[in-house]
Coordinates of C-alpha atoms and ligand atoms in Angstrom, one line a residue:
X1 CA 107.3 102.8 105.1
X2 CA 110.5 100.8 105.5
X3 CA 109.8 97.5 107.3
X4 CA 110.5 94.0 106.0
X5 CA 107.5 92.1 104.7
X6 CA 107.2 88.6 106.2
X7 CA 106.4 86.2 103.5
X8 CA 105.8 82.5 103.5
X9 CA 106.1 79.7 101.0
X10 CA 103.2 77.4 101.2
X11 CA 103.6 73.6 101.4
X12 CA 100.2 72.1 102.2
X13 CA 97.2 73.9 100.5
X14 CA 94.7 75.5 102.9
X15 CA 91.2 76.3 101.6
X16 CA 88.3 78.5 102.8
X17 CA 85.5 76.0 102.8
X18 CA 82.7 78.3 104.1
X19 CA 82.1 82.0 105.0
X20 CA 79.6 83.7 107.2
X21 CA 78.7 87.2 108.4
X22 CA 76.6 89.0 110.9
X23 CA 75.8 92.7 111.3
X24 CA 73.4 94.1 113.9
X25 CA 69.9 95.3 112.8
X26 CA 70.3 98.8 114.1
X27 CA 71.3 101.3 111.4
X28 CA 72.9 104.6 112.1
X29 CA 72.7 106.9 109.0
X30 CA 74.7 110.0 108.1
X31 CA 71.5 111.9 108.8
X32 CA 71.5 110.5 112.3
X33 CA 75.1 111.7 112.8
X34 CA 74.2 115.2 111.5
X35 CA 72.0 115.4 114.7
X36 CA 74.8 114.2 117.0
X37 CA 77.9 116.1 115.8
X38 CA 78.8 119.1 113.6
X39 CA 78.9 117.2 110.3
X40 CA 77.0 116.7 107.0
X41 CA 76.0 113.7 104.9
X42 CA 77.8 115.4 102.0
X43 CA 81.1 115.7 104.0
X44 CA 81.0 112.1 105.1
X45 CA 80.1 110.7 101.7
X46 CA 82.8 112.7 99.8
X47 CA 85.5 112.1 102.3
X48 CA 84.8 108.5 103.1
X49 CA 82.1 107.0 100.9
X50 CA 80.2 105.8 104.0
X51 CA 76.4 106.3 104.1
X52 CA 75.4 104.2 107.1
X53 CA 76.8 101.8 109.6
X54 CA 75.4 99.1 112.0
X55 CA 75.4 99.6 115.8
X56 CA 75.2 96.6 118.1
X57 CA 72.6 96.5 120.9
X58 CA 73.9 97.4 124.4
X59 CA 73.7 93.8 125.5
X60 CA 75.3 92.5 122.4
X61 CA 79.0 91.8 122.8
X62 CA 81.7 91.1 120.2
X63 CA 81.5 87.3 120.9
X64 CA 77.7 87.3 120.3
X65 CA 78.2 88.8 116.8
X66 CA 81.3 86.5 116.2
X67 CA 79.4 83.4 117.2
X68 CA 76.5 84.2 114.8
X69 CA 79.0 84.7 111.9
X70 CA 80.8 81.5 112.9
X71 CA 77.5 79.5 112.9
X72 CA 76.8 80.7 109.4
X73 CA 80.3 79.9 108.2
X74 CA 80.2 76.4 109.7
X75 CA 76.8 75.8 108.0
X76 CA 78.1 77.0 104.7
X77 CA 81.1 74.7 105.0
X78 CA 79.0 71.8 106.3
X79 CA 81.3 71.5 109.3
X80 CA 80.1 70.6 112.8
X81 CA 81.3 72.7 115.7
X82 CA 82.9 69.6 117.3
X83 CA 85.2 69.3 114.2
X84 CA 86.7 72.7 114.8
X85 CA 90.2 72.4 116.3
X86 CA 91.2 76.0 116.4
X87 CA 89.3 79.3 116.9
X88 CA 91.0 82.6 116.3
X89 CA 89.2 85.9 116.7
X90 CA 90.8 89.1 115.4
X91 CA 89.5 92.0 117.4
X92 CA 90.3 95.2 119.1
X93 CA 87.1 95.2 121.0
X94 CA 87.2 91.9 123.0
X95 CA 84.3 91.2 125.4
X96 CA 86.8 91.6 128.2
X97 CA 90.7 91.9 128.5
X98 CA 90.4 88.2 129.4
X99 CA 89.2 85.5 128.9
X100 CA 89.8 85.8 125.2
X101 CA 86.9 86.4 122.9
X102 CA 87.5 83.1 121.1
X103 CA 86.8 81.2 124.3
X104 CA 83.4 82.9 124.6
X105 CA 82.7 82.0 121.0
X106 CA 83.8 78.4 121.6
X107 CA 81.2 78.2 124.4
X108 CA 78.5 79.9 122.4
X109 CA 78.8 77.6 119.4
X110 CA 79.8 74.4 121.3
X111 CA 83.2 73.9 119.6
X112 CA 84.5 72.1 122.7
X113 CA 87.5 70.5 121.0
X114 CA 89.0 73.8 119.8
X115 CA 92.1 75.7 121.0
X116 CA 91.1 79.3 121.3
X117 CA 92.9 82.6 121.2
X118 CA 92.6 86.2 119.9
X119 CA 94.8 88.1 117.7
X120 CA 95.1 91.9 118.1
X121 CA 96.3 93.4 114.9
X122 CA 93.6 96.0 114.5
X123 CA 92.1 96.1 111.0
X124 CA 94.6 93.5 109.9
X125 CA 93.4 91.1 112.6
X126 CA 91.4 88.9 110.3
X127 CA 94.3 88.4 107.8
X128 CA 96.8 87.8 110.6
X129 CA 94.4 85.2 112.0
X130 CA 93.9 83.4 108.6
X131 CA 97.7 83.3 108.1
X132 CA 98.2 81.9 111.6
X133 CA 95.5 79.2 111.1
X134 CA 96.9 78.4 107.7
X135 CA 100.3 77.7 109.3
X136 CA 98.7 75.3 111.8
X137 CA 96.9 73.5 109.0
X138 CA 99.8 73.5 106.6
X139 CA 102.1 72.1 109.2
X140 CA 99.7 69.2 109.6
X141 CA 99.0 69.8 113.3
X142 CA 95.3 70.4 112.7
X143 CA 92.8 70.0 109.9
X144 CA 90.0 72.5 110.5
X145 CA 90.0 76.1 111.9
X146 CA 87.6 78.9 112.3
X147 CA 88.9 82.4 111.9
X148 CA 86.6 85.3 112.8
X149 CA 87.0 89.1 112.6
X150 CA 84.6 90.7 115.0
X151 CA 84.2 94.2 116.4
X152 CA 81.9 96.3 118.5
X153 CA 83.7 99.6 117.6
X154 CA 80.7 101.6 118.8
X155 CA 81.9 101.1 122.3
X156 CA 85.4 102.6 121.7
X157 CA 84.2 105.4 119.4
X158 CA 84.1 108.9 120.8
X159 CA 80.7 110.1 119.8
X160 CA 81.7 113.7 120.4
X161 CA 84.7 113.5 117.9
X162 CA 83.3 114.1 114.4
X163 CA 86.7 113.3 112.8
X164 CA 86.4 109.6 113.9
X165 CA 82.8 108.8 114.9
X166 CA 81.5 109.0 111.3
X167 CA 83.8 106.2 110.1
X168 CA 83.2 103.1 112.2
X169 CA 80.6 100.4 112.6
X170 CA 79.9 97.0 114.3
X171 CA 79.8 93.5 112.8
X172 CA 81.5 90.1 112.4
X173 CA 82.7 87.8 109.6
X174 CA 84.0 84.3 109.7
X175 CA 85.7 81.7 107.6
X176 CA 86.2 77.9 108.0
X177 CA 89.7 76.8 106.8
X178 CA 90.7 73.2 106.0
X179 CA 93.4 71.3 104.3
X180 CA 92.3 71.0 100.7
X181 CA 93.0 70.0 97.1
X182 CA 96.2 71.3 95.6
X183 CA 94.5 73.4 92.9
X184 CA 92.6 75.6 95.4
X185 CA 93.3 77.6 98.5
X186 CA 95.8 80.2 99.8
X187 CA 98.6 80.8 97.3
X188 CA 100.6 83.5 99.0
X189 CA 100.7 85.7 102.0
X190 CA 102.5 88.9 102.8
X191 CA 102.4 90.5 106.2
X192 CA 104.1 93.6 107.8
X193 CA 104.1 95.8 110.8
X194 CA 105.7 99.1 111.8
X195 CA 105.8 99.8 115.5
X196 CA 107.4 103.2 115.0
X197 CA 103.9 104.6 114.1
X198 CA 101.9 103.3 117.1
X199 CA 100.8 106.9 118.0
X200 CA 98.9 107.5 114.8
X201 CA 96.0 105.2 115.6
X202 CA 95.4 103.9 119.0
X203 CA 93.1 103.5 122.0
X204 CA 95.4 104.8 124.8
X205 CA 93.4 104.2 128.0
X206 CA 92.5 101.2 129.9
X207 CA 95.7 99.2 129.4
X208 CA 98.8 99.0 131.5
X209 CA 100.2 102.3 130.1
X210 CA 97.2 104.4 131.3
X211 CA 95.1 102.2 133.5
X212 CA 91.5 103.4 133.8
X213 CA 91.2 106.2 136.3
X214 CA 89.0 109.3 136.8
X215 CA 91.8 111.2 134.9
X216 CA 91.8 108.9 131.8
X217 CA 88.0 109.0 131.7
X218 CA 88.0 112.8 131.9
X219 CA 90.6 112.9 129.0
X220 CA 88.5 110.5 127.0
X221 CA 91.5 108.1 126.6
X222 CA 89.2 105.1 126.5
X223 CA 88.2 106.1 122.9
X224 CA 90.0 105.7 119.7
X225 CA 92.4 108.4 118.6
X226 CA 93.5 108.8 115.0
X227 CA 95.6 111.1 112.9
X228 CA 93.5 110.6 109.8
X229 CA 95.7 112.2 107.1
X230 CA 98.8 110.2 108.2
X231 CA 96.9 107.0 108.5
X232 CA 95.5 107.6 105.0
X233 CA 99.0 108.0 103.4
X234 CA 100.5 104.9 105.1
X235 CA 97.4 102.8 104.4
X236 CA 97.6 103.5 100.7
X237 CA 101.3 102.8 100.4
X238 CA 101.4 99.7 102.6
X239 CA 98.3 98.0 101.1
X240 CA 99.3 98.6 97.5
X241 CA 102.9 97.4 98.2
X242 CA 101.7 94.3 100.1
X243 CA 99.1 93.5 97.4
X244 CA 101.8 93.7 94.6
X245 CA 104.2 91.6 96.7
X246 CA 101.6 88.9 97.4
X247 CA 100.8 88.7 93.6
X248 CA 104.4 88.6 92.7
X249 CA 105.1 85.9 95.2
X250 CA 102.7 83.5 93.5
X251 CA 103.7 84.6 90.0
X252 CA 100.5 86.4 89.2
X253 CA 99.5 89.9 88.2
X254 CA 96.3 91.9 88.7
X255 CA 95.1 90.6 85.3
X256 CA 94.8 87.1 86.9
X257 CA 92.7 88.4 89.8
X258 CA 88.9 88.1 89.5
X259 CA 88.1 90.0 92.7
X260 CA 90.0 92.3 95.1
X261 CA 88.5 92.5 98.6
X262 CA 90.2 95.4 100.4
X263 CA 89.8 96.5 104.0
X264 CA 86.8 98.8 103.9
X265 CA 88.1 101.9 105.7
X266 CA 87.5 104.6 103.2
X267 CA 86.5 104.8 99.5
X268 CA 89.4 107.2 98.7
X269 CA 91.9 104.8 100.2
X270 CA 90.4 102.0 98.2
X271 CA 90.5 104.1 95.0
X272 CA 94.1 105.1 95.6
X273 CA 95.1 101.4 96.0
X274 CA 93.1 100.4 92.9
X275 CA 94.9 103.1 90.8
X276 CA 98.3 102.1 92.1
X277 CA 97.6 98.4 91.2
X278 CA 96.1 99.5 87.9
X279 CA 93.0 97.4 88.5
X280 CA 89.7 98.2 86.8
X281 CA 86.9 99.3 89.3
X282 CA 84.8 96.3 88.6
X283 CA 87.4 94.0 90.1
X284 CA 87.2 95.7 93.5
X285 CA 84.5 94.6 96.0
X286 CA 83.2 97.6 98.1
X287 CA 80.4 97.5 100.7
X288 CA 81.6 100.3 103.0
X289 CA 78.7 102.6 102.1
X290 CA 76.5 100.2 104.2
X291 CA 78.7 99.3 107.1
X292 CA 81.6 101.9 107.4
X293 CA 84.9 100.6 108.8
X294 CA 84.4 97.4 110.9
X295 CA 88.1 97.0 111.5
X296 CA 88.9 93.2 111.6
X297 CA 85.4 92.4 110.5
X298 CA 85.5 94.4 107.3
X299 CA 87.3 91.9 105.1
X300 CA 85.4 88.8 106.1
X301 CA 82.0 90.5 105.9
X302 CA 82.9 91.7 102.4
X303 CA 84.3 88.3 101.4
X304 CA 81.1 86.6 102.6
X305 CA 78.9 89.0 100.6
X306 CA 81.1 88.6 97.5
X307 CA 81.0 84.8 97.8
X308 CA 77.2 84.5 98.5
X309 CA 76.3 86.9 95.8
X310 CA 78.2 85.0 93.1
X311 CA 80.7 87.9 92.7
X312 CA 83.4 85.3 93.6
X313 CA 83.0 81.9 92.0
X314 CA 84.9 78.6 92.4
X315 CA 88.3 78.8 90.7
X316 CA 88.5 82.6 90.8
X317 CA 91.7 84.2 92.1
X318 CA 90.9 86.5 95.0
X319 CA 93.2 89.2 96.5
X320 CA 92.6 90.2 100.1
X321 CA 94.4 93.3 101.5
X322 CA 94.2 95.1 104.8
X323 CA 95.9 97.7 107.0
X324 CA 95.3 98.9 110.6
X325 CA 96.7 100.3 113.8
X326 CA 100.1 99.3 114.9
X327 CA 100.7 99.8 112.0
X328 CA 99.9 96.3 110.7
X329 CA 99.1 95.2 107.2
X330 CA 98.8 92.1 105.1
X331 CA 97.8 90.8 101.7
X332 CA 96.8 87.3 100.6
X333 CA 96.1 85.7 97.2
X334 CA 93.9 82.6 97.0
X335 CA 92.1 80.5 94.5
X336 CA 88.5 80.1 95.5
Ligands
LIG401 N1 82.3 116.5 109.3 C1 82.7 117.7 108.9 N2 83.9 118.2 108.9 C2 84.9 117.4 109.5 C3 84.6 116.1 109.9 C4 83.2 115.7 109.8 N3 82.8 114.4 110.2 N4 85.7 115.5 110.4 C5 86.7 116.4 110.2 N5 86.2 117.5 109.7 C6 86.9 118.7 109.3 C7 88.2 118.9 110.0 O1 87.9 119.5 111.3 C8 88.9 119.8 109.1 O2 88.5 121.1 109.3 P1 89.5 122.3 109.3 O3 90.2 122.3 107.9 O4 88.7 123.5 109.5 O5 90.5 122.0 110.4 C9 88.5 119.4 107.7 O6 87.3 118.6 107.9 C10 89.5 118.5 107.1 O7 89.9 117.5 108.0 P2 91.0 116.4 107.6 O8 91.1 115.5 108.8 O9 92.2 117.1 107.1 O10 90.2 115.7 106.4 P3 90.7 114.6 105.4 O11 90.4 115.0 104.1 O12 92.0 114.1 105.8 O13 89.6 113.4 105.7 C11 89.5 111.4 107.0 C12 89.5 112.9 107.0 C13 88.2 110.9 106.2 C14 89.5 110.8 108.4 C15 90.7 110.9 106.2 O14 91.9 111.5 106.7 C16 90.9 109.4 106.2 O15 90.1 108.7 105.6 N6 91.9 108.9 106.9 C17 92.1 107.5 107.0 C18 91.5 107.2 108.3 C19 90.9 105.8 108.3 O16 90.3 105.3 107.4 N7 91.1 105.2 109.5 C20 90.5 104.0 109.8 C21 91.4 103.2 110.7 S1 92.8 102.7 109.8 C22 92.2 101.8 108.7 O17 91.2 101.1 108.9 C23 92.9 101.8 107.4

């Protein structure tokens, strides 16, 4: 994939001071899916590694999940909602086309002094959001930001398409970012996009290209479409290249990294990246067997689990890497 990585040198250190996550209670297992489409637990596990995923309630919107993850991250950071100056939500499943989901979250958590907007970079949305917030903080224009990845993918999943419906789930993860001491925080960021490949993974209907009509509904254009094999190839290449570039940018190698938190799309993608990076399996944090692919929520939910379980400890070097529709991708190295 030939597209220039956007890299940034980092003047003022920006630290993750708290993490939080929320997943709905409702569990959809592979056995449940066997009763819905022509598939098997064995196919899903061997092709993806996923065993179950969470599905939001009908009346539970993306902002509801995002707000709960945000409350938990703020509590972990010891930051009051009024101290938040910026809220960014990465999502492809906003509550509505507008207002943005971050504004709904602002109201739900009472962060009335924050500036709010969403970032749509599919599964890379959280990393894009963190880098955007980092730049606000590094430039000195704000001190504290909340970045959330949140998705209700169950409402854009075609439950008649076995090739996609087995892969996705709902949830939200959040981090609080603040200016911090020099020895910790985000050390390097690499981001990239390739708009030549928009057709490989998309939700075509309901926007200005194909406004919702009886015809778009009949053609099921309001559900995600994916060319799985192609996505797989590009995801492996882009994520391993971005991870290597982010490490190189801050003068580190995989040997310096305590924990790699990749986007949780598919176990085989994660394995292929791990092999390319020559990282031992114990360095890679994986939770996709429980949640499936939660798009922008996958990395922050995994990061929260890794941090709370002690898998990541203060001073550890952590590598985050993601890839999604667009295509978009990114990698970030930070010292916890
Ligand atoms: N159950 C049983 N059979 C299935 C299922 C299913 N759920 N889905 C597809 N099949 C069948 C296909 O119909 C096909 O049958 P055929 O050979 O008779 O035509 C066969 O299985 C093989 O299908 P492929 O799509 O070629 O299977 P592949 O090995 O490529 O695996 C998968 C499919 C898991 C989607 C894989 O391509 C993949 O992981 N791609 C990456 C997709 C991804 O993770 N996207 C997430 C969004 S992007 C991101 O987050 C990185």
